[in-house]
PDB file of C-alpha atoms in Angstrom:
ATOM      1  CA  MET A  57     105.402  87.658  53.540  1.00  0.00           C
ATOM      2  CA  SER A  58     104.150  85.644  56.887  1.00  0.00           C
ATOM      3  CA  SER A  59     106.435  83.150  58.559  1.00  0.00           C
ATOM      4  CA  GLN A  60     103.659  81.644  60.781  1.00  0.00           C
ATOM      5  CA  ARG A  61     103.903  77.729  60.512  1.00  0.00           C
ATOM      6  CA  VAL A  62     100.956  75.773  59.792  1.00  0.00           C
ATOM      7  CA  HIS A  63      99.725  72.792  60.568  1.00  0.00           C
ATOM      8  CA  SER A  64      98.334  70.505  57.614  1.00  0.00           C
ATOM      9  CA  ALA A  65      95.835  66.953  57.640  1.00  0.00           C
ATOM     10  CA  GLN A  66      94.778  65.197  55.090  1.00  0.00           C
ATOM     11  CA  HIS A  67      92.705  61.669  54.949  1.00  0.00           C
ATOM     12  CA  THR A  68      90.619  59.205  53.267  1.00  0.00           C
ATOM     13  CA  VAL A  69      87.821  57.290  54.566  1.00  0.00           C
ATOM     14  CA  SER A  70      85.738  54.564  52.324  1.00  0.00           C
ATOM     15  CA  VAL A  71      82.370  54.955  52.612  1.00  0.00           C
ATOM     16  CA  VAL A  72      79.419  53.166  52.351  1.00  0.00           C
ATOM     17  CA  ALA A  73      77.067  54.821  50.894  1.00  0.00           C
ATOM     18  CA  PRO A  74      76.741  56.642  46.873  1.00  0.00           C
ATOM     19  CA  ALA A  75      79.050  59.664  45.941  1.00  0.00           C
ATOM     20  CA  GLY A  76      76.177  61.886  44.993  1.00  0.00           C
ATOM     21  CA  VAL A  77      74.569  61.248  49.279  1.00  0.00           C
ATOM     22  CA  VAL A  78      77.667  61.821  50.489  1.00  0.00           C
ATOM     23  CA  TYR A  79      78.872  65.198  48.597  1.00  0.00           C
ATOM     24  CA  GLY A  80      74.718  66.053  48.929  1.00  0.00           C
ATOM     25  CA  LEU A  81      74.978  65.436  53.637  1.00  0.00           C
ATOM     26  CA  LEU A  82      77.550  67.595  53.347  1.00  0.00           C
ATOM     27  CA  ALA A  83      75.532  70.619  51.287  1.00  0.00           C
ATOM     28  CA  ASP A  84      73.637  70.365  53.669  1.00  0.00           C
ATOM     29  CA  THR A  85      73.961  72.085  56.443  1.00  0.00           C
ATOM     30  CA  PRO A  86      71.009  72.658  58.297  1.00  0.00           C
ATOM     31  CA  ARG A  87      70.537  69.288  59.309  1.00  0.00           C
ATOM     32  CA  TRP A  88      73.969  69.112  60.619  1.00  0.00           C
ATOM     33  CA  PRO A  89      72.742  69.100  63.987  1.00  0.00           C
ATOM     34  CA  VAL A  90      70.623  66.221  63.322  1.00  0.00           C
ATOM     35  CA  LEU A  91      73.210  63.870  61.531  1.00  0.00           C
ATOM     36  CA  LEU A  92      76.681  65.412  63.223  1.00  0.00           C
ATOM     37  CA  PRO A  93      77.158  65.275  66.698  1.00  0.00           C
ATOM     38  CA  PRO A  94      79.651  67.609  67.692  1.00  0.00           C
ATOM     39  CA  PHE A  95      77.403  70.679  66.200  1.00  0.00           C
ATOM     40  CA  VAL A  96      75.499  72.600  67.925  1.00  0.00           C
ATOM     41  CA  HIS A  97      73.333  75.085  65.406  1.00  0.00           C
ATOM     42  CA  VAL A  98      74.462  75.877  61.630  1.00  0.00           C
ATOM     43  CA  GLU A  99      72.276  79.529  60.591  1.00  0.00           C
ATOM     44  CA  ARG A 100      72.739  80.359  56.806  1.00  0.00           C
ATOM     45  CA  ILE A 101      73.362  83.519  55.853  1.00  0.00           C
ATOM     46  CA  ASP A 102      73.276  83.737  52.626  1.00  0.00           C
ATOM     47  CA  PHE A 103      73.787  81.683  50.105  1.00  0.00           C
ATOM     48  CA  ASP A 104      73.417  82.063  45.557  1.00  0.00           C
ATOM     49  CA  GLY A 105      73.788  78.751  44.927  1.00  0.00           C
ATOM     50  CA  ALA A 106      77.528  78.489  44.880  1.00  0.00           C
ATOM     51  CA  GLU A 107      78.587  79.458  47.281  1.00  0.00           C
ATOM     52  CA  GLU A 108      77.802  80.239  51.191  1.00  0.00           C
ATOM     53  CA  SER A 109      78.539  81.556  54.515  1.00  0.00           C
ATOM     54  CA  LEU A 110      77.271  80.415  57.354  1.00  0.00           C
ATOM     55  CA  ARG A 111      77.749  80.870  61.501  1.00  0.00           C
ATOM     56  CA  LEU A 112      78.786  77.358  63.083  1.00  0.00           C
ATOM     57  CA  TRP A 113      77.750  76.616  66.743  1.00  0.00           C
ATOM     58  CA  TYR A 114      79.840  73.337  67.567  1.00  0.00           C
ATOM     59  CA  LEU A 115      81.965  71.186  70.509  1.00  0.00           C
ATOM     60  CA  ARG A 116      84.685  71.420  70.729  1.00  0.00           C
ATOM     61  CA  HIS A 117      86.335  69.402  74.079  1.00  0.00           C
ATOM     62  CA  GLY A 118      82.425  70.111  75.430  1.00  0.00           C
ATOM     63  CA  GLN A 119      83.437  73.763  74.914  1.00  0.00           C
ATOM     64  CA  VAL A 120      80.856  75.489  72.407  1.00  0.00           C
ATOM     65  CA  CYS A 121      82.900  77.301  70.111  1.00  0.00           C
ATOM     66  CA  SER A 122      81.342  80.029  67.253  1.00  0.00           C
ATOM     67  CA  ALA A 123      82.984  80.600  63.715  1.00  0.00           C
ATOM     68  CA  LEU A 124      81.946  82.087  60.505  1.00  0.00           C
ATOM     69  CA  ALA A 125      82.146  80.083  57.120  1.00  0.00           C
ATOM     70  CA  ARG A 126      82.395  80.637  53.136  1.00  0.00           C
ATOM     71  CA  ARG A 127      82.327  77.543  51.426  1.00  0.00           C
ATOM     72  CA  VAL A 128      82.520  77.989  47.549  1.00  0.00           C
ATOM     73  CA  LEU A 129      80.333  74.456  46.445  1.00  0.00           C
ATOM     74  CA  ARG A 130      81.734  72.113  43.512  1.00  0.00           C
ATOM     75  CA  PRO A 131      78.393  68.981  43.267  1.00  0.00           C
ATOM     76  CA  GLY A 132      80.206  68.709  39.234  1.00  0.00           C
ATOM     77  CA  GLU A 133      83.312  67.864  41.092  1.00  0.00           C
ATOM     78  CA  ARG A 134      82.488  66.941  44.569  1.00  0.00           C
ATOM     79  CA  ARG A 135      84.052  69.259  46.198  1.00  0.00           C
ATOM     80  CA  ILE A 136      83.176  72.069  49.130  1.00  0.00           C
ATOM     81  CA  GLU A 137      86.211  74.392  49.732  1.00  0.00           C
ATOM     82  CA  PHE A 138      85.460  76.401  53.127  1.00  0.00           C
ATOM     83  CA  GLU A 139      87.434  78.501  55.018  1.00  0.00           C
ATOM     84  CA  LEU A 140      86.379  78.834  58.834  1.00  0.00           C
ATOM     85  CA  GLN A 141      87.219  82.305  61.342  1.00  0.00           C
ATOM     86  CA  ASP A 142      86.958  81.231  64.569  1.00  0.00           C
ATOM     87  CA  ALA A 143      84.963  83.819  66.737  1.00  0.00           C
ATOM     88  CA  LEU A 144      88.063  82.788  69.862  1.00  0.00           C
ATOM     89  CA  LEU A 145      90.906  82.926  67.310  1.00  0.00           C
ATOM     90  CA  PRO A 146      90.269  86.262  64.928  1.00  0.00           C
ATOM     91  CA  GLY A 147      93.776  85.646  63.448  1.00  0.00           C
ATOM     92  CA  ALA A 148      94.200  81.940  62.988  1.00  0.00           C
ATOM     93  CA  PRO A 149      91.080  81.271  60.280  1.00  0.00           C
ATOM     94  CA  THR A 150      91.472  77.730  58.922  1.00  0.00           C
ATOM     95  CA  SER A 151      91.110  76.758  55.084  1.00  0.00           C
ATOM     96  CA  GLY A 152      89.471  73.345  53.835  1.00  0.00           C
ATOM     97  CA  ILE A 153      88.577  70.603  50.959  1.00  0.00           C
ATOM     98  CA  TRP A 154      85.311  68.046  51.558  1.00  0.00           C
ATOM     99  CA  SER A 155      86.346  66.082  48.251  1.00  0.00           C
ATOM    100  CA  VAL A 156      84.029  62.482  47.268  1.00  0.00           C
ATOM    101  CA  ALA A 157      85.203  60.254  44.944  1.00  0.00           C
ATOM    102  CA  PRO A 158      82.802  57.305  43.520  1.00  0.00           C
ATOM    103  CA  ASP A 159      84.201  54.326  44.427  1.00  0.00           C
ATOM    104  CA  GLY A 160      82.261  51.956  42.110  1.00  0.00           C
ATOM    105  CA  ALA A 161      78.134  52.391  42.510  1.00  0.00           C
ATOM    106  CA  ASP A 162      77.281  52.041  46.071  1.00  0.00           C
ATOM    107  CA  ARG A 163      80.791  53.064  48.042  1.00  0.00           C
ATOM    108  CA  CYS A 164      82.901  56.334  47.040  1.00  0.00           C
ATOM    109  CA  LEU A 165      86.603  57.622  48.463  1.00  0.00           C
ATOM    110  CA  LEU A 166      85.897  60.973  51.512  1.00  0.00           C
ATOM    111  CA  THR A 167      88.771  62.896  51.642  1.00  0.00           C
ATOM    112  CA  LEU A 168      89.021  66.211  54.620  1.00  0.00           C
ATOM    113  CA  ARG A 169      91.656  68.584  54.464  1.00  0.00           C
ATOM    114  CA  HIS A 170      92.933  71.108  56.615  1.00  0.00           C
ATOM    115  CA  GLU A 171      95.271  73.490  57.296  1.00  0.00           C
ATOM    116  CA  ARG A 172      95.216  76.053  60.296  1.00  0.00           C
ATOM    117  CA  PRO A 173      97.948  78.434  61.754  1.00  0.00           C
ATOM    118  CA  ALA A 174     100.280  77.230  64.438  1.00  0.00           C
ATOM    119  CA  GLY A 175     100.007  78.985  67.682  1.00  0.00           C
ATOM    120  CA  PRO A 176     100.228  77.441  71.113  1.00  0.00           C
ATOM    121  CA  TRP A 177      97.268  76.470  71.682  1.00  0.00           C
ATOM    122  CA  GLU A 178      97.102  73.056  70.362  1.00  0.00           C
ATOM    123  CA  LEU A 179      99.653  71.110  69.270  1.00  0.00           C
ATOM    124  CA  PRO A 180      99.731  69.193  65.247  1.00  0.00           C
ATOM    125  CA  GLU A 181      98.189  65.989  66.344  1.00  0.00           C
ATOM    126  CA  ALA A 182      95.041  67.791  67.917  1.00  0.00           C
ATOM    127  CA  LEU A 183      94.051  68.781  64.003  1.00  0.00           C
ATOM    128  CA  GLU A 184      94.995  64.912  62.527  1.00  0.00           C
ATOM    129  CA  THR A 185      92.311  64.142  65.678  1.00  0.00           C
ATOM    130  CA  ASP A 186      89.987  66.749  64.543  1.00  0.00           C
ATOM    131  CA  VAL A 187      90.187  65.733  60.702  1.00  0.00           C
ATOM    132  CA  ARG A 188      89.692  62.012  61.601  1.00  0.00           C
ATOM    133  CA  ALA A 189      86.615  62.543  63.658  1.00  0.00           C
ATOM    134  CA  GLU A 190      84.766  64.464  61.168  1.00  0.00           C
ATOM    135  CA  LEU A 191      85.381  62.168  58.618  1.00  0.00           C
ATOM    136  CA  VAL A 192      84.024  59.409  61.560  1.00  0.00           C
ATOM    137  CA  ALA A 193      80.521  60.755  62.444  1.00  0.00           C
ATOM    138  CA  VAL A 194      80.225  62.178  57.793  1.00  0.00           C
ATOM    139  CA  ARG A 195      81.151  58.292  57.707  1.00  0.00           C
ATOM    140  CA  GLU A 196      78.574  56.402  60.384  1.00  0.00           C
ATOM    141  CA  ALA A 197      76.383  59.548  59.362  1.00  0.00           C
ATOM    142  CA  ALA A 198      75.952  59.161  55.304  1.00  0.00           C
ATOM    143  CA  GLU A 199      75.918  54.783  55.643  1.00  0.00           C
ATOM    144  CA  ARG A 200      72.431  55.550  56.972  1.00  0.00           C
ATOM    145  CA  TRP A 201      71.605  56.810  53.781  1.00  0.00           C
ATOM    146  CA  ASP A 202      69.236  53.921  52.476  1.00  0.00           C
ATOM    147  CA  ARG A 203      66.827  54.033  56.387  1.00  0.00           C
ATOM    148  CA  LEU A 204      67.672  57.689  57.384  1.00  0.00           C
ATOM    149  CA  ASP A 205      63.449  58.487  55.907  1.00  0.00           C
ATOM    150  CA  GLU A 206      62.627  56.103  58.790  1.00  0.00           C
ATOM    151  CA  LEU A 207      65.269  56.975  61.060  1.00  0.00           C
ATOM    152  CA  LEU A 208      64.556  60.780  61.188  1.00  0.00           C
ATOM    153  CA  LEU A 209      61.469  62.706  62.162  1.00  0.00           C
ATOM    154  CA  SER A 210      60.403  66.401  62.014  1.00  0.00           C
ATOM    155  CA  PHE A 211      57.582  67.625  63.708  1.00  0.00           C
ATOM    156  CA  GLU A 212      56.463  70.649  65.796  1.00  0.00           C
ATOM    157  CA  ASP A 213      53.535  72.315  68.545  1.00  0.00           C
ATOM    158  CA  ASP A 214      52.758  75.965  68.741  1.00  0.00           C
ATOM    159  CA  VAL A 215      50.503  78.254  71.605  1.00  0.00           C
ATOM    160  CA  TYR A 216      49.269  81.177  70.551  1.00  0.00           C
ATOM    161  CA  VAL A 217      49.531  83.578  73.389  1.00  0.00           C
ATOM    162  CA  ASN A 218      47.258  86.521  74.233  1.00  0.00           C
ATOM    163  CA  GLY A 219      50.128  88.045  76.765  1.00  0.00           C
ATOM    164  CA  SER A 220      53.823  89.454  76.006  1.00  0.00           C
ATOM    165  CA  PRO A 221      56.574  87.520  74.339  1.00  0.00           C
ATOM    166  CA  GLU A 222      59.108  88.762  76.741  1.00  0.00           C
ATOM    167  CA  LEU A 223      57.495  87.024  79.089  1.00  0.00           C
ATOM    168  CA  VAL A 224      56.750  83.612  77.591  1.00  0.00           C
ATOM    169  CA  TYR A 225      60.795  84.320  76.332  1.00  0.00           C
ATOM    170  CA  ASP A 226      61.588  84.452  79.829  1.00  0.00           C
ATOM    171  CA  PHE A 227      59.677  82.008  80.757  1.00  0.00           C
ATOM    172  CA  LEU A 228      61.515  79.748  78.465  1.00  0.00           C
ATOM    173  CA  TYR A 229      64.999  80.288  79.102  1.00  0.00           C
ATOM    174  CA  ARG A 230      64.615  80.206  82.847  1.00  0.00           C
ATOM    175  CA  VAL A 231      64.867  76.174  83.032  1.00  0.00           C
ATOM    176  CA  GLU A 232      66.094  76.401  86.479  1.00  0.00           C
ATOM    177  CA  ASP A 233      62.865  77.027  87.542  1.00  0.00           C
ATOM    178  CA  TRP A 234      61.542  74.620  85.778  1.00  0.00           C
ATOM    179  CA  VAL A 235      61.468  71.483  88.422  1.00  0.00           C
ATOM    180  CA  ASP A 236      58.839  73.966  90.461  1.00  0.00           C
ATOM    181  CA  LEU A 237      56.646  74.882  87.830  1.00  0.00           C
ATOM    182  CA  VAL A 238      56.576  71.984  84.775  1.00  0.00           C
ATOM    183  CA  PRO A 239      55.812  69.122  86.203  1.00  0.00           C
ATOM    184  CA  HIS A 240      57.460  66.229  84.268  1.00  0.00           C
ATOM    185  CA  VAL A 241      60.520  67.868  84.906  1.00  0.00           C
ATOM    186  CA  GLU A 242      62.305  66.519  88.382  1.00  0.00           C
ATOM    187  CA  SER A 243      65.224  68.068  88.321  1.00  0.00           C
ATOM    188  CA  ALA A 244      66.532  70.754  86.130  1.00  0.00           C
ATOM    189  CA  GLU A 245      70.344  72.207  86.611  1.00  0.00           C
ATOM    190  CA  VAL A 246      71.701  75.086  84.831  1.00  0.00           C
ATOM    191  CA  THR A 247      75.512  76.332  83.516  1.00  0.00           C
ATOM    192  CA  GLU A 248      75.915  79.220  81.813  1.00  0.00           C
ATOM    193  CA  ASP A 249      79.603  80.145  81.030  1.00  0.00           C
ATOM    194  CA  GLN A 250      78.731  82.100  78.074  1.00  0.00           C
ATOM    195  CA  PRO A 251      75.871  84.682  78.310  1.00  0.00           C
ATOM    196  CA  GLY A 252      73.327  82.929  75.991  1.00  0.00           C
ATOM    197  CA  VAL A 253      74.824  79.761  76.156  1.00  0.00           C
ATOM    198  CA  GLN A 254      73.397  76.472  78.846  1.00  0.00           C
ATOM    199  CA  ALA A 255      74.173  73.724  79.145  1.00  0.00           C
ATOM    200  CA  THR A 256      71.637  71.859  80.717  1.00  0.00           C
ATOM    201  CA  VAL A 257      70.687  68.435  82.309  1.00  0.00           C
ATOM    202  CA  LEU A 258      67.385  67.769  82.851  1.00  0.00           C
ATOM    203  CA  ARG A 259      65.854  64.574  84.668  1.00  0.00           C
ATOM    204  CA  ALA A 260      62.572  64.029  82.940  1.00  0.00           C
ATOM    205  CA  CYS A 261      59.858  61.143  84.435  1.00  0.00           C
ATOM    206  CA  ALA A 262      58.542  59.049  81.279  1.00  0.00           C
ATOM    207  CA  PRO A 263      55.078  59.280  80.414  1.00  0.00           C
ATOM    208  CA  GLU A 264      54.337  55.864  80.346  1.00  0.00           C
ATOM    209  CA  THR A 265      56.689  53.236  82.735  1.00  0.00           C
ATOM    210  CA  GLY A 266      57.314  56.505  85.368  1.00  0.00           C
ATOM    211  CA  GLN A 267      61.013  55.889  84.936  1.00  0.00           C
ATOM    212  CA  THR A 268      63.177  59.343  85.044  1.00  0.00           C
ATOM    213  CA  LEU A 269      64.649  59.744  82.180  1.00  0.00           C
ATOM    214  CA  VAL A 270      67.916  61.646  82.003  1.00  0.00           C
ATOM    215  CA  SER A 271      68.854  64.301  79.413  1.00  0.00           C
ATOM    216  CA  GLU A 272      71.970  67.006  78.434  1.00  0.00           C
ATOM    217  CA  ALA A 273      72.013  69.651  76.354  1.00  0.00           C
ATOM    218  CA  VAL A 274      73.575  73.047  74.886  1.00  0.00           C
ATOM    219  CA  ARG A 275      70.522  76.083  74.679  1.00  0.00           C
ATOM    220  CA  LEU A 276      71.969  79.362  72.385  1.00  0.00           C
ATOM    221  CA  CYS A 277      69.019  82.005  73.534  1.00  0.00           C
ATOM    222  CA  PHE A 278      68.529  84.398  71.174  1.00  0.00           C
ATOM    223  CA  PRO A 279      66.596  86.678  72.869  1.00  0.00           C
ATOM    224  CA  ALA A 280      66.378  89.975  70.279  1.00  0.00           C
ATOM    225  CA  ALA A 281      65.225  87.142  67.579  1.00  0.00           C
ATOM    226  CA  GLY A 282      62.962  85.822  70.275  1.00  0.00           C
ATOM    227  CA  ARG A 283      64.517  82.169  69.227  1.00  0.00           C
ATOM    228  CA  ILE A 284      66.188  79.285  71.508  1.00  0.00           C
ATOM    229  CA  VAL A 285      67.626  76.657  69.965  1.00  0.00           C
ATOM    230  CA  HIS A 286      68.917  73.761  71.698  1.00  0.00           C
ATOM    231  CA  LYS A 287      71.035  70.117  71.075  1.00  0.00           C
ATOM    232  CA  GLU A 288      71.200  67.227  72.899  1.00  0.00           C
ATOM    233  CA  THR A 289      74.388  66.185  74.288  1.00  0.00           C
ATOM    234  CA  ALA A 290      72.750  62.934  75.830  1.00  0.00           C
ATOM    235  CA  THR A 291      69.667  61.366  75.111  1.00  0.00           C
ATOM    236  CA  PRO A 292      67.303  58.357  76.706  1.00  0.00           C
ATOM    237  CA  ASP A 293      66.320  55.364  74.109  1.00  0.00           C
ATOM    238  CA  PRO A 294      65.417  55.421  71.790  1.00  0.00           C
ATOM    239  CA  VAL A 295      66.422  59.073  70.949  1.00  0.00           C
ATOM    240  CA  ALA A 296      69.977  58.898  69.257  1.00  0.00           C
ATOM    241  CA  ALA A 297      70.320  62.768  68.906  1.00  0.00           C
ATOM    242  CA  GLN A 298      67.883  65.373  68.837  1.00  0.00           C
ATOM    243  CA  TYR A 299      67.727  69.232  67.389  1.00  0.00           C
ATOM    244  CA  GLY A 300      65.408  71.958  67.939  1.00  0.00           C
ATOM    245  CA  GLU A 301      64.127  74.998  68.873  1.00  0.00           C
ATOM    246  CA  TRP A 302      61.337  77.047  70.722  1.00  0.00           C
ATOM    247  CA  TYR A 303      60.321  80.149  68.780  1.00  0.00           C
ATOM    248  CA  LEU A 304      58.654  83.337  69.141  1.00  0.00           C
ATOM    249  CA  GLU A 305      56.322  84.913  66.267  1.00  0.00           C
ATOM    250  CA  PRO A 306      54.960  88.426  67.738  1.00  0.00           C
ATOM    251  CA  ASP A 307      51.814  89.635  66.446  1.00  0.00           C
ATOM    252  CA  ALA A 308      49.381  93.176  67.212  1.00  0.00           C
ATOM    253  CA  THR A 309      47.912  90.646  69.955  1.00  0.00           C
ATOM    254  CA  GLY A 310      49.853  88.531  71.305  1.00  0.00           C
ATOM    255  CA  VAL A 311      52.541  85.520  69.689  1.00  0.00           C
ATOM    256  CA  ARG A 312      52.432  81.813  68.081  1.00  0.00           C
ATOM    257  CA  VAL A 313      54.894  80.401  70.386  1.00  0.00           C
ATOM    258  CA  VAL A 314      56.130  76.947  68.261  1.00  0.00           C
ATOM    259  CA  SER A 315      57.909  74.482  69.992  1.00  0.00           C
ATOM    260  CA  VAL A 316      60.327  72.261  67.125  1.00  0.00           C
ATOM    261  CA  HIS A 317      61.835  68.925  67.445  1.00  0.00           C
ATOM    262  CA  HIS A 318      63.853  67.175  64.546  1.00  0.00           C
ATOM    263  CA  VAL A 319      64.814  63.581  65.863  1.00  0.00           C
ATOM    264  CA  MET A 320      66.757  60.211  65.136  1.00  0.00           C
ATOM    265  CA  LEU A 321      66.303  56.914  66.323  1.00  0.00           C
ATOM    266  CA  ARG A 322      68.254  55.279  67.435  1.00  0.00           C
ATOM    267  CA  GLU A 323      67.240  51.240  65.589  1.00  0.00           C
ATOM    268  CA  SER A 324      69.211  48.996  68.202  1.00  0.00           C
ATOM    269  CA  ALA A 325      66.638  50.703  70.991  1.00  0.00           C
ATOM    270  CA  VAL A 326      64.264  50.214  69.932  1.00  0.00           C
ATOM    271  CA  GLU A 327      62.548  46.784  71.428  1.00  0.00           C
ATOM    272  CA  THR A 328      64.920  47.292  74.168  1.00  0.00           C
ATOM    273  CA  VAL A 329      62.240  50.589  75.075  1.00  0.00           C
ATOM    274  CA  LEU A 330      59.130  49.270  72.874  1.00  0.00           C
ATOM    275  CA  GLY A 331      59.445  45.874  73.769  1.00  0.00           C
ATOM    276  CA  GLU A 332      59.565  42.710  71.832  1.00  0.00           C
ATOM    277  CA  GLY A 333      58.440  42.802  68.096  1.00  0.00           C
ATOM    278  CA  ALA A 334      58.490  46.578  67.750  1.00  0.00           C
ATOM    279  CA  LEU A 335      59.549  48.280  64.504  1.00  0.00           C
ATOM    280  CA  LEU A 336      60.088  52.263  63.780  1.00  0.00           C
ATOM    281  CA  VAL A 337      56.788  53.205  63.039  1.00  0.00           C
ATOM    282  CA  ASP A 338      56.374  52.473  66.839  1.00  0.00           C
ATOM    283  CA  ALA A 339      59.298  54.345  68.225  1.00  0.00           C
ATOM    284  CA  ARG A 340      58.064  56.943  66.082  1.00  0.00           C
ATOM    285  CA  ARG A 341      55.102  57.076  67.340  1.00  0.00           C
ATOM    286  CA  TYR A 342      56.153  57.028  70.680  1.00  0.00           C
ATOM    287  CA  VAL A 343      58.872  59.422  70.196  1.00  0.00           C
ATOM    288  CA  ARG A 344      56.313  61.637  68.424  1.00  0.00           C
ATOM    289  CA  GLU A 345      53.771  61.092  71.437  1.00  0.00           C
ATOM    290  CA  TRP A 346      56.499  61.046  74.206  1.00  0.00           C
ATOM    291  CA  LEU A 347      57.931  64.885  73.201  1.00  0.00           C
ATOM    292  CA  GLY A 348      54.879  66.301  71.767  1.00  0.00           C
ATOM    293  CA  ARG A 349      53.628  66.017  75.033  1.00  0.00           C
ATOM    294  CA  SER A 350      56.369  67.436  77.144  1.00  0.00           C
ATOM    295  CA  SER A 351      56.446  70.344  74.651  1.00  0.00           C
ATOM    296  CA  THR A 352      53.381  70.740  75.210  1.00  0.00           C
ATOM    297  CA  GLU A 353      53.199  70.659  78.810  1.00  0.00           C
ATOM    298  CA  VAL A 354      55.799  73.427  78.095  1.00  0.00           C
ATOM    299  CA  LEU A 355      54.238  75.481  76.183  1.00  0.00           C
ATOM    300  CA  SER A 356      51.073  76.389  78.443  1.00  0.00           C
ATOM    301  CA  LEU A 357      52.409  77.124  81.054  1.00  0.00           C
ATOM    302  CA  ALA A 358      54.420  79.359  78.949  1.00  0.00           C
ATOM    303  CA  ARG A 359      51.137  80.876  77.949  1.00  0.00           C
ATOM    304  CA  TRP A 360      50.115  80.900  82.080  1.00  0.00           C
ATOM    305  CA  HIS A 361      52.992  82.764  82.635  1.00  0.00           C
ATOM    306  CA  ALA A 362      52.226  85.398  80.499  1.00  0.00           C
ATOM    307  CA  GLU A 363      48.470  85.196  80.302  1.00  0.00           C
ATOM    308  CA  SER A 364      47.968  85.338  84.277  1.00  0.00           C
ATOM    309  CA  ALA A 365      50.831  88.124  84.199  1.00  0.00           C
ATOM    310  CA  VAL A 366      48.324  90.455  82.097  1.00  0.00           C
ATOM    311  CA  ARG A 367      45.330  89.363  83.766  1.00  0.00           C
ATOM    312  CA  ARG A 368      47.792  90.777  86.854  1.00  0.00           C
ATOM    313  CA  LEU A 369      48.055  94.333  85.835  1.00  0.00           C
ATOM    314  CA  ARG A 370      44.508  94.828  84.687  1.00  0.00           C
TER     315      ARG A 370
END
């Protein structure tokens, strides 16, 4: 029998939201990147309605980590059992349980238990910190439940390119070159310590005020799939959280290129940005137009880049 020590932690928080809402948030993993700050991207590998396999990318101490997750969903009990296998620590799976218990009509108690093999890489207090931080993130997201329809918006823009998917992808991947190619980008810094994992800092001109807006992001690049996923880690107001992707759909003559955005608005910043009396509906319109204009500009330039290369080759 293994004598390996195990660190364990369990905490409970009170959440001002119905138990069903909180359980639904925990079960809806594809929306985690826009609702829960640590998560960069979630890929659902398999799901039969009760058990699922996931690939998770998340930020831990400023680093992008990846893990395989297996989860068992028990909606009748409002309970989710999970096991995480960190790609960097193959011999140290983390297991645990999320559970939600009603505490009146509009409140509940949310409990998270984690168990992780002890090792030289962390102190017991680190697991306690992780558990508390996860609970706080879920509580903060869940307590907006009655406003989410107004705070969240998703949209996409696309363009068709009569050219090579590889050339389009190359343009989207080389963010460091956008300062010379994309008019609204004033500066671009890119760090790629892990292959295919980029940390970017972009300074761009706001469409109406001319003010410089700074955004920081993590980008996961999947060249074989023609996808680049991005999660903004620092966003300009009135955006509280932003997650999206670029993806390519090749066909016999070219490729459809799509930009997708999922945004959470920061309600407290709406009047600061748009003026006294501005409402969430105004912020939704502003963000849709601003991000849509920026995305469309990049898409058009990616098309020009790919189609110009085809013309030169002819």
